[in-house]
PDB file of C-alpha atoms in Angstrom:
ATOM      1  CA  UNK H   1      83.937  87.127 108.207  1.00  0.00           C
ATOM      2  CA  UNK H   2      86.300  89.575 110.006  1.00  0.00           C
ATOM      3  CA  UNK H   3      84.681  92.640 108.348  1.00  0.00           C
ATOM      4  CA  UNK H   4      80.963  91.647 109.446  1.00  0.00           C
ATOM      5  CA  UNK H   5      82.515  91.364 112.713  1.00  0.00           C
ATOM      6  CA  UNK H   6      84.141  95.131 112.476  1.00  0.00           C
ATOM      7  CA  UNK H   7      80.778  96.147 111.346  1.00  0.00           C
ATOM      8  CA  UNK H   8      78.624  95.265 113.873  1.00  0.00           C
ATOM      9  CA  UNK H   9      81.148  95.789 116.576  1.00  0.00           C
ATOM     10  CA  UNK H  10      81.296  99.796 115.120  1.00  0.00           C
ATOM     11  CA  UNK H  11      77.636  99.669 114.676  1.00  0.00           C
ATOM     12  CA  UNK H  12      77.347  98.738 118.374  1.00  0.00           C
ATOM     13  CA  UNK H  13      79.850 101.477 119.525  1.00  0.00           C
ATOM     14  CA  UNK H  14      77.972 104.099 117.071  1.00  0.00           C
ATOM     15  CA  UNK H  15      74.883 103.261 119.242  1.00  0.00           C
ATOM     16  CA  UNK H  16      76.386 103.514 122.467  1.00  0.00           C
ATOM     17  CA  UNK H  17      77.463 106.806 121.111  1.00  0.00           C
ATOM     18  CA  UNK H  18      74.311 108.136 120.318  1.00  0.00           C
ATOM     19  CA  UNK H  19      71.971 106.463 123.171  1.00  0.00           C
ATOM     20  CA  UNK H  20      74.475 107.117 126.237  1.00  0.00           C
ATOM     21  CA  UNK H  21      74.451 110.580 126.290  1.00  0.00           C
ATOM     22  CA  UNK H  22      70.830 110.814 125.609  1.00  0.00           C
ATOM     23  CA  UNK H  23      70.540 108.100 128.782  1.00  0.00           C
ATOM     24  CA  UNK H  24      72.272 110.777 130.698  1.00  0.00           C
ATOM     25  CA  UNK H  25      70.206 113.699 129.673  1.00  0.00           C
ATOM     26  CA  UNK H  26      67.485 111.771 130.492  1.00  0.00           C
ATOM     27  CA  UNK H  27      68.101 112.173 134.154  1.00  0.00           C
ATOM     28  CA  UNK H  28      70.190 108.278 134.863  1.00  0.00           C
ATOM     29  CA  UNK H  29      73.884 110.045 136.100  1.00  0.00           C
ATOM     30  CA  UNK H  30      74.779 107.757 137.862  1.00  0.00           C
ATOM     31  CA  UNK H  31      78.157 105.952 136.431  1.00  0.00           C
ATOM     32  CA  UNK H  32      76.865 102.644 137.521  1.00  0.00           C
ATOM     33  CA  UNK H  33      73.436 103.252 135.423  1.00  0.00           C
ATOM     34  CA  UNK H  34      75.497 104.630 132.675  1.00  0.00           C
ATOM     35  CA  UNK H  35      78.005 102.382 132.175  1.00  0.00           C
ATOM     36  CA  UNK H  36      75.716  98.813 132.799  1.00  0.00           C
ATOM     37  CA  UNK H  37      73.511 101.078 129.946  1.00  0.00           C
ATOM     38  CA  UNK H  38      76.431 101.236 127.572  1.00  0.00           C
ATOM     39  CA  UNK H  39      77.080  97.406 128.407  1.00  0.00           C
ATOM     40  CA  UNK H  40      73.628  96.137 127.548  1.00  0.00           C
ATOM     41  CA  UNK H  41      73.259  98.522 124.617  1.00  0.00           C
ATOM     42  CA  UNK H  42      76.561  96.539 123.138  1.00  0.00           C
ATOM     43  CA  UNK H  43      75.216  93.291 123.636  1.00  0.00           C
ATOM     44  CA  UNK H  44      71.527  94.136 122.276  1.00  0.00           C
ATOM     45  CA  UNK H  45      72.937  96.220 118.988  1.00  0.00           C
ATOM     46  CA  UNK H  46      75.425  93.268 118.643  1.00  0.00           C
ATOM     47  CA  UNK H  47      72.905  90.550 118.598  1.00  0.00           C
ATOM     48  CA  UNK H  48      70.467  92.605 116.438  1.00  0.00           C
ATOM     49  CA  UNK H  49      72.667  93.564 114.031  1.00  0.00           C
ATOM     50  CA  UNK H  50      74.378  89.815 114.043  1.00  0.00           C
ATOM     51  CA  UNK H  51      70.561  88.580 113.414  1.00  0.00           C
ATOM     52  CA  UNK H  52      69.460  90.673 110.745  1.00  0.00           C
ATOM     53  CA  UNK H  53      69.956  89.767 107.300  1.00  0.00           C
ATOM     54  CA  UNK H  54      72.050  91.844 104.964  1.00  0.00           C
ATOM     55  CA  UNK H  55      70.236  94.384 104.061  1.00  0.00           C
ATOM     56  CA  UNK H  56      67.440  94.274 101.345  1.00  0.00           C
ATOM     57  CA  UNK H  57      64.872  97.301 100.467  1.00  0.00           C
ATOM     58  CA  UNK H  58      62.269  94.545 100.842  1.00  0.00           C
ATOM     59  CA  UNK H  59      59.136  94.384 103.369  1.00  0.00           C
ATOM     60  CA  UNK H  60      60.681  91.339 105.118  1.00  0.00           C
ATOM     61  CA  UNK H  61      63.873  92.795 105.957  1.00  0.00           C
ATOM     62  CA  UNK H  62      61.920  96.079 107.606  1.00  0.00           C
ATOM     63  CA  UNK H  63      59.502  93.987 108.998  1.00  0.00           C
ATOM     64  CA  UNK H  64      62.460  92.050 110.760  1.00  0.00           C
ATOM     65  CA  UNK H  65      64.318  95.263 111.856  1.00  0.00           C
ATOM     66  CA  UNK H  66      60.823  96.376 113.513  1.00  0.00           C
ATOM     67  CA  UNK H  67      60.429  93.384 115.181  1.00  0.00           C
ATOM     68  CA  UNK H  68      63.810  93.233 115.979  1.00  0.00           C
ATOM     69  CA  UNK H  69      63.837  96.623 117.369  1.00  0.00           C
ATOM     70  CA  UNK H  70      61.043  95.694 119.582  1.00  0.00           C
ATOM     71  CA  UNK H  71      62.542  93.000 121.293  1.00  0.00           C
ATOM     72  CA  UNK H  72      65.744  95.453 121.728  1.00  0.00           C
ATOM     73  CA  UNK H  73      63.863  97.747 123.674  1.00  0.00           C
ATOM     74  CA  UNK H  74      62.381  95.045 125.917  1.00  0.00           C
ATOM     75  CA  UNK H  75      65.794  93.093 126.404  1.00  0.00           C
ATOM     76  CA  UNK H  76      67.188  96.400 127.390  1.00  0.00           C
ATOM     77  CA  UNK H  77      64.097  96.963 129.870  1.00  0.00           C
ATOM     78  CA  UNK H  78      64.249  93.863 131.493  1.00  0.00           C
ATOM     79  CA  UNK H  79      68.102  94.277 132.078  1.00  0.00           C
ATOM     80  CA  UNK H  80      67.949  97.866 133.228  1.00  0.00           C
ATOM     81  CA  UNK H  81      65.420  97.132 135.913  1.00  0.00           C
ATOM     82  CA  UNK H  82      67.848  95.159 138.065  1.00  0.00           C
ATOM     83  CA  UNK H  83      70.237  98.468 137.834  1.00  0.00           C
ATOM     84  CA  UNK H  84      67.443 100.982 138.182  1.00  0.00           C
ATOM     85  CA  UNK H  85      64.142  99.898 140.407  1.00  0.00           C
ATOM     86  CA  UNK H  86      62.656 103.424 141.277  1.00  0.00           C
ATOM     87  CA  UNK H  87      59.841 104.824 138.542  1.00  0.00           C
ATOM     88  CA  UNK H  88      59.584 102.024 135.925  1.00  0.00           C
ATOM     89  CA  UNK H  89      57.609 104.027 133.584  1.00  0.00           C
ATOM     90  CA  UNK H  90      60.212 106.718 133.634  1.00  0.00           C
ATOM     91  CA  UNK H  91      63.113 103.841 132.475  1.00  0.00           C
ATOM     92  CA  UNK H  92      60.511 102.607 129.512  1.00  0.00           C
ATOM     93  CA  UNK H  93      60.005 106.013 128.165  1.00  0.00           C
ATOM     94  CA  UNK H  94      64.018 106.453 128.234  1.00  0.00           C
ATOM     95  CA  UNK H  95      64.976 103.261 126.733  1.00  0.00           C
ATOM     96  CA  UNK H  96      62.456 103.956 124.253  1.00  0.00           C
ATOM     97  CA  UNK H  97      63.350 107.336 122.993  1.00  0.00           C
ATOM     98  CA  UNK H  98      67.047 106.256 123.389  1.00  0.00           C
ATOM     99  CA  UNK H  99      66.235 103.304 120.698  1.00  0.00           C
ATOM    100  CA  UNK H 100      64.057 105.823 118.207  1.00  0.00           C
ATOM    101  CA  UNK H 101      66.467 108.600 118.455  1.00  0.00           C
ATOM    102  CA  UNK H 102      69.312 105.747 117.641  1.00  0.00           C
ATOM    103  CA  UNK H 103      67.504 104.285 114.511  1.00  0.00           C
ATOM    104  CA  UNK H 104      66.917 107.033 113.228  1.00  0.00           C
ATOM    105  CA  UNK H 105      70.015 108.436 113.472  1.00  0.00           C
ATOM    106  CA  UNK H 106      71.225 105.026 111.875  1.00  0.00           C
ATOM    107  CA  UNK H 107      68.890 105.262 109.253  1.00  0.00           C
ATOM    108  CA  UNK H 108      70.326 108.492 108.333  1.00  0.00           C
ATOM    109  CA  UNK H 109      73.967 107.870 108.375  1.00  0.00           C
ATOM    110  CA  UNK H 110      73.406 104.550 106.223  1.00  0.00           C
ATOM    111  CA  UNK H 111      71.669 106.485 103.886  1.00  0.00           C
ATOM    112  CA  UNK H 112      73.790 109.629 103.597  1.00  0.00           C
ATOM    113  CA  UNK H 113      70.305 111.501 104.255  1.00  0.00           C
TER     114      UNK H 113
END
C-alpha cells in the first residue's frame, strides 16, 4: 500500500512539474494563481491516478483515463475560476493545453518513448 501511495504522490508532483511552468508561460504570474494551480493540480492528479485501475492495454482502461481526464480538466476549471475571474475562455484554453501537454508527456515517460 505504501508504494501506490509514493506513486501517485510522485505522479502528482511530476505533473505539477510539467503543467506549472507551462501555467506560467501561459500568461497566470501571479504567485497566488500559481501556487493555488500547483495545489489543485495535486489534488486532481492524486484523485485520478488513486481512481484509475492499474494499468491494462485494454479499451476500458483508456476509455477510463479519457474520461477521467475530462473531468480533470473541468475540476481544475471550476476551482481556478474563484482564483482567476477575468477572460474565462483564456483559463479553459490554459488548463486544457496544460492537461494535453501533461499526458502526453506522461504517456511518454511510462513508456520510455
Amino acid at each position: 500500500m505504501d508504494n501506490l501511495v509514493l506513486e501517485i504522490t510522485n505522479a502528482a508532483l511530476l505533473t505539477i512539474i510539467i503543467e506549472v511552468p507551462i501555467f506560467y508561460i501561459c500568461g497566470y504570474k501571479k504567485a497566488s494563481q500559481l501556487l493555488t494551480f500547483a495545489l489543485v493540480n495535486y489534488v486532481s492528479n492524486t484523485l485520478l491516478n488513486d481512481a484509475l485501475p492499474a494499468y491494462t492495454a485494454t479499451l476500458g482502461y483508456w476509455t477510463k483515463l479519457c474520461i477521467g481526464e475530462l473531468l480533470v480538466i473541468a475540476f481544475e476549471y471550476a476551482l481556478m475560476l474563484h482564483v482567476i475571474s477575468e477572460d474565462k475562455n483564456r483559463l479553459l484554453k490554459t488548463i486544457c493545453l496544460t492537461n494535453i501537454i501533461s499526458i502526453i508527456l506522461g504517456l511518454v515517460l511510462l513508456f520510455n518513448f
